[in-house]
mmCIF file with all atom_site columns, C-alpha atoms in Angstrom:
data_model
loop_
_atom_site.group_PDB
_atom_site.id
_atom_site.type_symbol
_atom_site.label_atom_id
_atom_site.label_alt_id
_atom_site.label_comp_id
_atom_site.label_asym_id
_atom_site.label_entity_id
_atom_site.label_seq_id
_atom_site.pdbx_PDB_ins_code
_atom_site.Cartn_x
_atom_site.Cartn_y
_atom_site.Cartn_z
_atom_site.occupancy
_atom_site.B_iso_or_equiv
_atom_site.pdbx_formal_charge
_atom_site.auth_seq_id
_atom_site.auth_comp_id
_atom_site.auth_asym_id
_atom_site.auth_atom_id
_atom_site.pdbx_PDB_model_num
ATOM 1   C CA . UNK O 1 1   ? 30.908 84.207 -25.930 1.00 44.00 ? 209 UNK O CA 1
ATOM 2   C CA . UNK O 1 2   ? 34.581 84.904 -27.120 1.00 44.00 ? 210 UNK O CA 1
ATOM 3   C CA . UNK O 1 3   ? 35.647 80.587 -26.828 1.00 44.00 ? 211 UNK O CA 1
ATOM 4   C CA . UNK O 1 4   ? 38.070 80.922 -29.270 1.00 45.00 ? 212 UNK O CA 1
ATOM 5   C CA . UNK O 1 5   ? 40.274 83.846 -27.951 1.00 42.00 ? 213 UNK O CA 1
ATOM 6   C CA . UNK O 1 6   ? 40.027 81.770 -24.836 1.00 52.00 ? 214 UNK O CA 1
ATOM 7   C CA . UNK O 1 7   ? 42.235 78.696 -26.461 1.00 59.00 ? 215 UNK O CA 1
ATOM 8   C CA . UNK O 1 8   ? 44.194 80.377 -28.882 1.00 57.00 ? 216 UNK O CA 1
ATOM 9   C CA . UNK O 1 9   ? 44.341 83.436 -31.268 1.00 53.00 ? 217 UNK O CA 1
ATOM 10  C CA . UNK O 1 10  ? 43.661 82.176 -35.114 1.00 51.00 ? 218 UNK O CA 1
ATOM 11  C CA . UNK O 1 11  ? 41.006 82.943 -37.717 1.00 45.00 ? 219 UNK O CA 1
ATOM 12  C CA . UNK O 1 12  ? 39.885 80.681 -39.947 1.00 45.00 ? 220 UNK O CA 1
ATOM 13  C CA . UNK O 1 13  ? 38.998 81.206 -43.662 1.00 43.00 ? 221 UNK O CA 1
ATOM 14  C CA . UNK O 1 14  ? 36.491 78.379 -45.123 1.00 41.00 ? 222 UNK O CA 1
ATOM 15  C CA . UNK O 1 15  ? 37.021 79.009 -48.159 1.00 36.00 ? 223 UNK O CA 1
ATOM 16  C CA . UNK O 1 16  ? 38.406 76.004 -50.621 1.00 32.00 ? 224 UNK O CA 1
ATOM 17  C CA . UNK O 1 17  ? 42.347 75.735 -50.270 1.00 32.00 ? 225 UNK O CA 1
ATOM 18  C CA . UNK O 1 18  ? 44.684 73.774 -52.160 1.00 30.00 ? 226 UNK O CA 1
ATOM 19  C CA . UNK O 1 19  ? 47.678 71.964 -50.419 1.00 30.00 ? 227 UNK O CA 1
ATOM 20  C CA . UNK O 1 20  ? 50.573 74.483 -52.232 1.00 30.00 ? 228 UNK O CA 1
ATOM 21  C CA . UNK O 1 21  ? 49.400 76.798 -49.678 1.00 32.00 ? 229 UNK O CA 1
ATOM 22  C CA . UNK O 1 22  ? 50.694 74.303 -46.905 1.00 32.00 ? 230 UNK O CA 1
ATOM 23  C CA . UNK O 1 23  ? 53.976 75.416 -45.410 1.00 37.00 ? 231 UNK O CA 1
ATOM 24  C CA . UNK O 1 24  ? 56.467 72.654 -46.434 1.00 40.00 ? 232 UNK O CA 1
ATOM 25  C CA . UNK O 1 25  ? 58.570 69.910 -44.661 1.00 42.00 ? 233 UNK O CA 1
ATOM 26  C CA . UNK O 1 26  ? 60.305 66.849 -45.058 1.00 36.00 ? 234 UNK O CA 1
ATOM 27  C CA . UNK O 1 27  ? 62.561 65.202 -42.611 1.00 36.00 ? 235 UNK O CA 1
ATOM 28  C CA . UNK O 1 28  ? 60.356 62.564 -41.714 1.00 33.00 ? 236 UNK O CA 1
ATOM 29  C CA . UNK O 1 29  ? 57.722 60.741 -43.641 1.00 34.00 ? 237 UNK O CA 1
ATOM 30  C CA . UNK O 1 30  ? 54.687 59.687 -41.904 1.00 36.00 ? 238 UNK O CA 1
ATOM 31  C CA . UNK O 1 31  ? 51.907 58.083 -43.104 1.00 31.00 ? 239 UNK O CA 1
ATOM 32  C CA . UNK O 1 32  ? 48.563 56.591 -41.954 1.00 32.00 ? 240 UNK O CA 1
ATOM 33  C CA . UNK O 1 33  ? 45.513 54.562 -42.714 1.00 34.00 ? 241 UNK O CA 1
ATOM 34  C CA . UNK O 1 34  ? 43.443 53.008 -41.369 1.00 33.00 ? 242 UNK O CA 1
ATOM 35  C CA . UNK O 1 35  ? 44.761 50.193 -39.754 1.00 31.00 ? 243 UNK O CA 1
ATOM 36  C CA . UNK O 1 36  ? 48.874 51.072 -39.675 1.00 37.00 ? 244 UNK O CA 1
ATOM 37  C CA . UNK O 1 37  ? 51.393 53.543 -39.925 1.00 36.00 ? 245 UNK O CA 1
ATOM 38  C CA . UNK O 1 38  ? 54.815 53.893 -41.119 1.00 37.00 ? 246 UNK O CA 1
ATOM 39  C CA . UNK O 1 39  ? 57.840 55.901 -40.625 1.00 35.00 ? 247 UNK O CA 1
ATOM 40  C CA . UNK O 1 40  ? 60.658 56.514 -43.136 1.00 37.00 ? 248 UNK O CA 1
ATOM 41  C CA . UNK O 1 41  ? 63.824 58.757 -42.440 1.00 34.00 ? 249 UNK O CA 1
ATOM 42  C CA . UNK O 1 42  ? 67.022 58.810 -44.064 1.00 33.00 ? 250 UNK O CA 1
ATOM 43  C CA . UNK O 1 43  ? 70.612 60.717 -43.845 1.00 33.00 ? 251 UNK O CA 1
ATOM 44  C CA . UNK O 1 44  ? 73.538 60.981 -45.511 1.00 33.00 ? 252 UNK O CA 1
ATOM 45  C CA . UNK O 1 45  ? 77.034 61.580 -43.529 1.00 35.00 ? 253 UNK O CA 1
ATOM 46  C CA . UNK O 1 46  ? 80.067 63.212 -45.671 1.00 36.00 ? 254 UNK O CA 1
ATOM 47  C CA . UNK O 1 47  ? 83.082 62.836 -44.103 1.00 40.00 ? 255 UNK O CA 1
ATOM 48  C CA . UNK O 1 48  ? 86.926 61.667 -44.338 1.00 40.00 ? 256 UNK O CA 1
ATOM 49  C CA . UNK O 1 49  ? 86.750 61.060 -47.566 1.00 42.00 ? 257 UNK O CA 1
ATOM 50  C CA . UNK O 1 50  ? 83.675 58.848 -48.189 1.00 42.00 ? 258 UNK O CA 1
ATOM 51  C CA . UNK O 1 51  ? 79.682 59.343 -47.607 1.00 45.00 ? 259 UNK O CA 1
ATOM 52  C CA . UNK O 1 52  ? 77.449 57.073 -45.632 1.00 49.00 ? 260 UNK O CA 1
ATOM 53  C CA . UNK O 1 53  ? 73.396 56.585 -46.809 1.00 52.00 ? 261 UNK O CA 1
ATOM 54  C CA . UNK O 1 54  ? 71.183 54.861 -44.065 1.00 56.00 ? 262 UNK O CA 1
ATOM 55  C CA . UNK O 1 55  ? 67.492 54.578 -44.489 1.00 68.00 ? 263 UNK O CA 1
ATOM 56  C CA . UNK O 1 56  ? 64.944 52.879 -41.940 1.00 77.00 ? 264 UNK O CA 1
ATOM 57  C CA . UNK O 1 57  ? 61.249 52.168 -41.518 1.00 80.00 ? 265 UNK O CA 1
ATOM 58  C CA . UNK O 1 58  ? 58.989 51.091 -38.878 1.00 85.00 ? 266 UNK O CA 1
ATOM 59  C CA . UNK O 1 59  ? 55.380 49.851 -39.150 1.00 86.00 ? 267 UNK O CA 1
ATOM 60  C CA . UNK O 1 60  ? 53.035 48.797 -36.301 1.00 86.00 ? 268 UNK O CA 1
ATOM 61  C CA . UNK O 1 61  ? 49.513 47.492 -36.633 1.00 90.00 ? 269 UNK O CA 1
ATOM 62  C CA . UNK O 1 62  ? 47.162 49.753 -34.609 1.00 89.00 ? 270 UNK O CA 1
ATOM 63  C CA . UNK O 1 63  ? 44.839 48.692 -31.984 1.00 87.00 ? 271 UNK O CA 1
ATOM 64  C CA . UNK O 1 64  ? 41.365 49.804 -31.352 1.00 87.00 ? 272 UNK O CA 1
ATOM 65  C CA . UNK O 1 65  ? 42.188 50.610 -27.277 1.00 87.00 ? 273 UNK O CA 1
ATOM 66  C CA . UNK O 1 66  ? 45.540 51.927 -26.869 1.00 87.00 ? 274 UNK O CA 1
ATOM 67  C CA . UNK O 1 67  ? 47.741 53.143 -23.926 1.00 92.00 ? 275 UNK O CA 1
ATOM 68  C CA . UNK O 1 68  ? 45.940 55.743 -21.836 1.00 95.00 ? 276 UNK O CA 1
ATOM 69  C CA . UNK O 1 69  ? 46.788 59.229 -22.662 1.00 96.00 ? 277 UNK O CA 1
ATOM 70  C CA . UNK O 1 70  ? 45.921 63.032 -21.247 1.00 97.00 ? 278 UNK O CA 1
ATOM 71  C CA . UNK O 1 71  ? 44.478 65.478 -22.725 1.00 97.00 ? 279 UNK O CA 1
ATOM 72  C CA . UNK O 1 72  ? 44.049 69.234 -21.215 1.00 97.00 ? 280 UNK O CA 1
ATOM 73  C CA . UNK O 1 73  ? 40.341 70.751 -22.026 1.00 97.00 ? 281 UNK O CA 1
ATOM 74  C CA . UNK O 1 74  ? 38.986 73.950 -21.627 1.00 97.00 ? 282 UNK O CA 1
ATOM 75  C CA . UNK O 1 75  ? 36.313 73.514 -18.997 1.00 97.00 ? 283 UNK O CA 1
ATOM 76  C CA . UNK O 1 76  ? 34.127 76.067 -20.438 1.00 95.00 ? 284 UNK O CA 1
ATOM 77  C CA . UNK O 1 77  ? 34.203 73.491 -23.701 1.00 96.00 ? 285 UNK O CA 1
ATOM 78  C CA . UNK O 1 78  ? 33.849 70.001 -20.961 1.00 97.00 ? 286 UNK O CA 1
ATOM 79  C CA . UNK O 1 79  ? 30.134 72.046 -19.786 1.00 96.00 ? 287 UNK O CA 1
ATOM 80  C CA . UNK O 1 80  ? 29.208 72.657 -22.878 1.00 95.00 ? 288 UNK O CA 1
ATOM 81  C CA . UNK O 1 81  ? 29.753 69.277 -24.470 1.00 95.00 ? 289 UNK O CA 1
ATOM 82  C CA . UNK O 1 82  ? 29.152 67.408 -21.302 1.00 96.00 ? 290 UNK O CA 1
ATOM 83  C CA . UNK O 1 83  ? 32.052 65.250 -22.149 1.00 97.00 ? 291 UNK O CA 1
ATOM 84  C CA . UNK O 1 84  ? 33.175 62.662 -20.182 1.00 97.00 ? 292 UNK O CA 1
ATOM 85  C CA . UNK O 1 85  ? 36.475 60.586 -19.598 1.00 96.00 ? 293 UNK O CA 1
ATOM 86  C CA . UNK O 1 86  ? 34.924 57.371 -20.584 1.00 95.00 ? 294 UNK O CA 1
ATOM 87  C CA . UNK O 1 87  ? 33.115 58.812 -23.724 1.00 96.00 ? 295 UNK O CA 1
ATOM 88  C CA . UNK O 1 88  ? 35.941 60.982 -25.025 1.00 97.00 ? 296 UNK O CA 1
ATOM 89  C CA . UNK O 1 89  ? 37.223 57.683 -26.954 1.00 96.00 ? 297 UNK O CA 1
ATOM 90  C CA . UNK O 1 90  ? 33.891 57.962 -29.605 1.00 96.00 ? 298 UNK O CA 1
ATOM 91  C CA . UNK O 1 91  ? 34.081 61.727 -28.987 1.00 97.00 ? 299 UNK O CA 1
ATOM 92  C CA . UNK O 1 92  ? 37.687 61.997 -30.533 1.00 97.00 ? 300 UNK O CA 1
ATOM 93  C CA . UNK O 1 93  ? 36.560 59.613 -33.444 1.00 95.00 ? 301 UNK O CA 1
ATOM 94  C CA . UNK O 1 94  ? 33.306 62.035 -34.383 1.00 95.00 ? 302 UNK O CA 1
ATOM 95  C CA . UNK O 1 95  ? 35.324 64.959 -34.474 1.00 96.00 ? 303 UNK O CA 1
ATOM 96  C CA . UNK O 1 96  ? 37.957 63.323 -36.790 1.00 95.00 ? 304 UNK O CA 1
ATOM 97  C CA . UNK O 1 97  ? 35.482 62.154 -39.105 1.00 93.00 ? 305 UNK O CA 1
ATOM 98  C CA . UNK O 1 98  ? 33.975 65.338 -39.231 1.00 93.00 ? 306 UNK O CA 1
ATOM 99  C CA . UNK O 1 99  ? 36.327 67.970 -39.540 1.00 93.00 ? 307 UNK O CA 1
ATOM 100 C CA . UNK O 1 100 ? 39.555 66.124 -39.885 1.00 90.00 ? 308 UNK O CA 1
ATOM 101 C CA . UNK O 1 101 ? 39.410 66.922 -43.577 1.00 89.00 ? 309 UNK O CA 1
ATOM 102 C CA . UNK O 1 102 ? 38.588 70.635 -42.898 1.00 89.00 ? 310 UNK O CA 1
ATOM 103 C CA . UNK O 1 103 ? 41.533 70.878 -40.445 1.00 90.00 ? 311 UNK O CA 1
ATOM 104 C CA . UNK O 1 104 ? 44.274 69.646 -42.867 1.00 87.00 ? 312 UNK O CA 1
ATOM 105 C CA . UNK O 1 105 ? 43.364 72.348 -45.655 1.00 82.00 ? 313 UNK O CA 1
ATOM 106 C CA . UNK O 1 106 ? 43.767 75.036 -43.130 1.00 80.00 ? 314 UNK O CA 1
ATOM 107 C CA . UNK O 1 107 ? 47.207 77.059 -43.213 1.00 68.00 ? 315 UNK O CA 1
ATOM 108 C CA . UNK O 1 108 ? 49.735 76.697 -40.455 1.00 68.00 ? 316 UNK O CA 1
ATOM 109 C CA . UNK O 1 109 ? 47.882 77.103 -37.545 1.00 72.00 ? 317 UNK O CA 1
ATOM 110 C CA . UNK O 1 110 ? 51.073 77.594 -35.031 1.00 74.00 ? 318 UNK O CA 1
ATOM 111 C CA . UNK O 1 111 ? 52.468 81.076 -34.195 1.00 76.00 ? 319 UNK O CA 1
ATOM 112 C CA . UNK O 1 112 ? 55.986 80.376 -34.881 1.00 80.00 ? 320 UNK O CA 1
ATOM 113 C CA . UNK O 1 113 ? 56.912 77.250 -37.574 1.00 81.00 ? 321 UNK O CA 1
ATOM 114 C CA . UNK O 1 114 ? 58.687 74.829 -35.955 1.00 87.00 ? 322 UNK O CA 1
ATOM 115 C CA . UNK O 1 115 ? 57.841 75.856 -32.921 1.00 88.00 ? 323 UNK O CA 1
ATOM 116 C CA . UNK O 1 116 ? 54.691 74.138 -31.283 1.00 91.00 ? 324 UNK O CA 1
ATOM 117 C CA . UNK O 1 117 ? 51.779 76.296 -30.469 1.00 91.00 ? 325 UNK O CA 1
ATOM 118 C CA . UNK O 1 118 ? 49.929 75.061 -27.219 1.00 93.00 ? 326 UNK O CA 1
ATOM 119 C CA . UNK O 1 119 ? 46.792 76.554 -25.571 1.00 93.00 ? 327 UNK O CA 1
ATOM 120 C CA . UNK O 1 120 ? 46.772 80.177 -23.927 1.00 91.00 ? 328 UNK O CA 1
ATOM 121 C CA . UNK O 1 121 ? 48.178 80.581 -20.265 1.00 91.00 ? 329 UNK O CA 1
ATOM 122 C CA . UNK O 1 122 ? 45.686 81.251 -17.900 1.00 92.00 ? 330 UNK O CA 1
ATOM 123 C CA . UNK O 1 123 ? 42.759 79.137 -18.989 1.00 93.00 ? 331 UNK O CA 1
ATOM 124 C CA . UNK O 1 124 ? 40.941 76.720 -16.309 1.00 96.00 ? 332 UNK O CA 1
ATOM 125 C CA . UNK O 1 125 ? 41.893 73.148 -18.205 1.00 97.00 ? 333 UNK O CA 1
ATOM 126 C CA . UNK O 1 126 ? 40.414 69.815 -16.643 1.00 97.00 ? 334 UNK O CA 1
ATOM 127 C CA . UNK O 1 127 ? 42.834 66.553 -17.318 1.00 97.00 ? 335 UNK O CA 1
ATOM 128 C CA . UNK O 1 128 ? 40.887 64.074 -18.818 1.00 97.00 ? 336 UNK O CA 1
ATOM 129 C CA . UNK O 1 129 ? 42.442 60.441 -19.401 1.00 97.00 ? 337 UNK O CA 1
ATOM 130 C CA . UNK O 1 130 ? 40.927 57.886 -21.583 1.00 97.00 ? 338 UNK O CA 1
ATOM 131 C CA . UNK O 1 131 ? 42.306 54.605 -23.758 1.00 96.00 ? 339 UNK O CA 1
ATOM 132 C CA . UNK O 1 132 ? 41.762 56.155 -27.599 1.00 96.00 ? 340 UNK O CA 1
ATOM 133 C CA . UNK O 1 133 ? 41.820 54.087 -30.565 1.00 95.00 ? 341 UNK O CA 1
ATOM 134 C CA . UNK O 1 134 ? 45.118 54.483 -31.136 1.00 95.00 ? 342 UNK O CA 1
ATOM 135 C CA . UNK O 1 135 ? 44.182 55.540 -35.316 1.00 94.00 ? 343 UNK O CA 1
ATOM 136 C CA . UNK O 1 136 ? 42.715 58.282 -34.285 1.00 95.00 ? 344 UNK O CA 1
ATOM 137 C CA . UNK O 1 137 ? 45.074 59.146 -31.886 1.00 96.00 ? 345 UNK O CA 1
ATOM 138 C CA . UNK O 1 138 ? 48.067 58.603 -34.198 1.00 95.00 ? 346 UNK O CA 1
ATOM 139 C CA . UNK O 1 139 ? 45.835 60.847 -36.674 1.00 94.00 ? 347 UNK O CA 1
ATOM 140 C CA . UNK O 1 140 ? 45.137 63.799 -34.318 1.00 96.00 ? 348 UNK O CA 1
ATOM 141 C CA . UNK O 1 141 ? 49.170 64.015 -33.624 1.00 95.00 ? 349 UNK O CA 1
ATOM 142 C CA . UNK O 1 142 ? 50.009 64.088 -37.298 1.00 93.00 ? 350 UNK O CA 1
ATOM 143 C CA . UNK O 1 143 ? 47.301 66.353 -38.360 1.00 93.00 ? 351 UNK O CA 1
ATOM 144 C CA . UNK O 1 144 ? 48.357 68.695 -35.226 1.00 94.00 ? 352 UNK O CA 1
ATOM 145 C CA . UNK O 1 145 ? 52.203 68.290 -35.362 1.00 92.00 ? 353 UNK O CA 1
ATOM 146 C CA . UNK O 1 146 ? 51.886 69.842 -39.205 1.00 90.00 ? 354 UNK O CA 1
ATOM 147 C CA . UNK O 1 147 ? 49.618 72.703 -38.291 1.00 91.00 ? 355 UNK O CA 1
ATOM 148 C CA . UNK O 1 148 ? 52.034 73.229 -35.821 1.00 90.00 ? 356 UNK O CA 1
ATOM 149 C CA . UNK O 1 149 ? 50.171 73.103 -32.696 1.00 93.00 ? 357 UNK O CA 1
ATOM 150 C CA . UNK O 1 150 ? 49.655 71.057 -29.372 1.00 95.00 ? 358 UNK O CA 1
ATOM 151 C CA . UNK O 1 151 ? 47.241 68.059 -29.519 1.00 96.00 ? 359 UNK O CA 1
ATOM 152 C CA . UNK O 1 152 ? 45.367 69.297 -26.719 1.00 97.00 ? 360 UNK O CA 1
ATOM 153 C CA . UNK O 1 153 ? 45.117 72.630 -28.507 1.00 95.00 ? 361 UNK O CA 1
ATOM 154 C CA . UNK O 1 154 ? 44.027 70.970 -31.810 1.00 95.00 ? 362 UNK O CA 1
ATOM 155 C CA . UNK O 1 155 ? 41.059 69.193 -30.140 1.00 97.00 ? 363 UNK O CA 1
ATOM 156 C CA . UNK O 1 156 ? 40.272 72.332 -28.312 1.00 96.00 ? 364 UNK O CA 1
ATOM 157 C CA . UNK O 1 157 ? 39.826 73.427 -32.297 1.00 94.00 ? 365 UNK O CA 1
ATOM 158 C CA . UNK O 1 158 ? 37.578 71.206 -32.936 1.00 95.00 ? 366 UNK O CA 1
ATOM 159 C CA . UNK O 1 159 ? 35.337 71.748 -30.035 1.00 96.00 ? 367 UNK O CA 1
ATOM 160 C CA . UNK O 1 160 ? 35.081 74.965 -31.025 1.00 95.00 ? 368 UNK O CA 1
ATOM 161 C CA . UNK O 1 161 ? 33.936 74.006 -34.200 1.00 94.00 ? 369 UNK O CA 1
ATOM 162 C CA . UNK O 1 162 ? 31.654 72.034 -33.100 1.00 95.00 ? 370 UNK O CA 1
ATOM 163 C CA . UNK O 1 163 ? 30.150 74.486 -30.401 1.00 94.00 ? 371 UNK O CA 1
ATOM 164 C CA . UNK O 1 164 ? 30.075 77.742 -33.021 1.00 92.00 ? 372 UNK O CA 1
ATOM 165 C CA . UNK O 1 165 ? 28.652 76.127 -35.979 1.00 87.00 ? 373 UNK O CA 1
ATOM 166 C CA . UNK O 1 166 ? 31.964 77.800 -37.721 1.00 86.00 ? 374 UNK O CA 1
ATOM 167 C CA . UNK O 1 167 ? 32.400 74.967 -40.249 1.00 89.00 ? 375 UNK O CA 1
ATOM 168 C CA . UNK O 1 168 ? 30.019 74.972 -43.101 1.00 87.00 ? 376 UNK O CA 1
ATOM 169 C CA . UNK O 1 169 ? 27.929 72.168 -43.736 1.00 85.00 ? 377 UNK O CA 1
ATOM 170 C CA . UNK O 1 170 ? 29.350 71.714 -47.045 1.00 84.00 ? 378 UNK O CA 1
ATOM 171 C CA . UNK O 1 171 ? 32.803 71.104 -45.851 1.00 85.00 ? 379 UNK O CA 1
ATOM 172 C CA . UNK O 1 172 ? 32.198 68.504 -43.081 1.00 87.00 ? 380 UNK O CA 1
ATOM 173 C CA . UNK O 1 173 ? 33.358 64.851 -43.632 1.00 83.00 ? 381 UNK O CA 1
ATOM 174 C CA . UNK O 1 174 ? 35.689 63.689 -46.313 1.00 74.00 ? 382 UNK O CA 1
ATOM 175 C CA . UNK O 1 175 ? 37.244 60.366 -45.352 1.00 67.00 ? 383 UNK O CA 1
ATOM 176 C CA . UNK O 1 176 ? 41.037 59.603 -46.181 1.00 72.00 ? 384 UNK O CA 1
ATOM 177 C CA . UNK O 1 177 ? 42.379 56.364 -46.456 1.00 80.00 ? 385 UNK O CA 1
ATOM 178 C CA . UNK O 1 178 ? 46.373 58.295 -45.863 1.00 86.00 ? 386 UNK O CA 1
ATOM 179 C CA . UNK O 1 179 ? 48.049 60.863 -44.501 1.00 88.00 ? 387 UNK O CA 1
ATOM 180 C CA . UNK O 1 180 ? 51.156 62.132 -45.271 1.00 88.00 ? 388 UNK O CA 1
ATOM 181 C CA . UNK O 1 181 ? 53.350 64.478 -43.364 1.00 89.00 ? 389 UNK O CA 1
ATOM 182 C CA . UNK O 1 182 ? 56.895 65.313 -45.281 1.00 88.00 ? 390 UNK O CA 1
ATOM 183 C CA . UNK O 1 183 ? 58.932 67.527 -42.817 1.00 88.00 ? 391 UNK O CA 1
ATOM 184 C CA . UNK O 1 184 ? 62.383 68.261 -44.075 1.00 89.00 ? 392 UNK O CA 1
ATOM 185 C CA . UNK O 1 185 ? 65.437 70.256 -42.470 1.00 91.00 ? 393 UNK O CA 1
ATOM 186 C CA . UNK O 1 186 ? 67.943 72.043 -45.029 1.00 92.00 ? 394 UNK O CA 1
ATOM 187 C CA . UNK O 1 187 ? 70.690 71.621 -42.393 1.00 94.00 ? 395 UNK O CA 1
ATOM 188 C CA . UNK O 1 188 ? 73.346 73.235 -44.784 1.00 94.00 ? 396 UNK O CA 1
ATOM 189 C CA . UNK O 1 189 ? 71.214 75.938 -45.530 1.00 93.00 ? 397 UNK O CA 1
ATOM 190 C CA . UNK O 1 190 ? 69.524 76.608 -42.029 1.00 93.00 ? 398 UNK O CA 1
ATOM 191 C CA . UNK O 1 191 ? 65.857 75.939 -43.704 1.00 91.00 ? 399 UNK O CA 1
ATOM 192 C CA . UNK O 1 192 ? 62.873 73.673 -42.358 1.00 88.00 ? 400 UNK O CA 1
ATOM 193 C CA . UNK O 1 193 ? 60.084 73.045 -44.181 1.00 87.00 ? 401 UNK O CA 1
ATOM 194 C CA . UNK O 1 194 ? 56.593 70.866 -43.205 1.00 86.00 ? 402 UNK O CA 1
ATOM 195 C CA . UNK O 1 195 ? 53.701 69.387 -45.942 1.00 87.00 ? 403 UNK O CA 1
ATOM 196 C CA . UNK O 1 196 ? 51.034 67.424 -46.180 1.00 85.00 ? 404 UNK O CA 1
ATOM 197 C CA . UNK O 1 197 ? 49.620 65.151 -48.878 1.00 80.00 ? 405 UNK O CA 1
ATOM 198 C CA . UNK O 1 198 ? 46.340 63.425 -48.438 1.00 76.00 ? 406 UNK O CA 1
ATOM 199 C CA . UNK O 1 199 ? 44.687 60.386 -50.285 1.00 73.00 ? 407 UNK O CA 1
ATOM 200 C CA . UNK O 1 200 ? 40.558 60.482 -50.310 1.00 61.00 ? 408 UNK O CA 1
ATOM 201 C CA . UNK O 1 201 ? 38.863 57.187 -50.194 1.00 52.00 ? 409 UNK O CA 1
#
């Protein structure tokens, strides 16, 4: 059964990586935990004659049933999972907890850096909606916006993983208590770069 071609074209090396071999970024600093997350972004303006610094940060508690959301799921993954709308909350959670850590230590999973990566054309997706914990929520985006891919896509991922069997034993779990994503943009010198640093439990 060829699932993977079916979502996306990637190959995955389990062997241990170290976080140098990240692509890098920083424009925007995000970080979470588990029960908030903060933004930080700053600029710096030159003109007539003087400069102008501005910094900001945001930080929101996180509730345990957020806004509903969509996500777009292979249905040859929704029959072989038998997942359901109102149990994709807990599903989402399990697969986070089990290869979150695994996901972050892969290399840029995206075709093009920046550009987002989303699942291959053609492919029958069902729409599933459901009220996620909005941690876990917060932590697929992060985790997917550095790899450079598509939520939906990302969670496809780990469905695979799941199905396959791909992900040795040895490398499942690994709780964080933070994630952060740097992304930076060189405008002077036309450069982007992306990067994440984690902190284990």
């Amino acid at each position: 059964m060829r699932r993977k071609a079916q979502i996306w074209r990637g190959h995955f090396n389990f062997e241990v990586g170290t976080l140098t071999n990240f692509p890098k970024n920083q424009n925007q600093q995000s970080y979470l935990n588990e029960k908030r997350i903060s933004v930080k972004s700053s600029r710096t303006v030159f003109g007539m004659g003087h400069t102008e610094g501005s910094n900001s940060k945001q930080e929101i508690s996180l509730k345990k049933k957020g806004s509903p959301v969509t996500l777009l799921i292979p249905e040859n993954l929704v029959r072989l999972r038998k997942l359901k709308a109102a149990k994709l909350n807990q599903e989402l959670n399990y697969l986070l907890k089990k290869y979150g850590t695994v996901a972050l230590k892969k290399n840029f999973l995206g075709k093009n850096l920046p550009a987002i990566s989303y699942q291959n054309k053609g492919l029958t997706l069902k729409k599933m909606n459901f009220r996620p914990n909005e941690k876990d929520w917060v932590e697929l985006g992060i985790i997917a916006l550095g790899l450079g891919v598509s939520k939906c896509l990302l969670f496809a991922i780990l469905e695979e993983w799941e199905c396959s069997n791909e992900v040795p034993r040895e490398f499942w779990g690994g709780a964080l208590t933070k994630i952060t994503l740097l992304r930076k943009i060189h405008l002077s010198q036309n450069k982007f770069s992306t990067e994440f640093s984690l902190s284990p439990t």
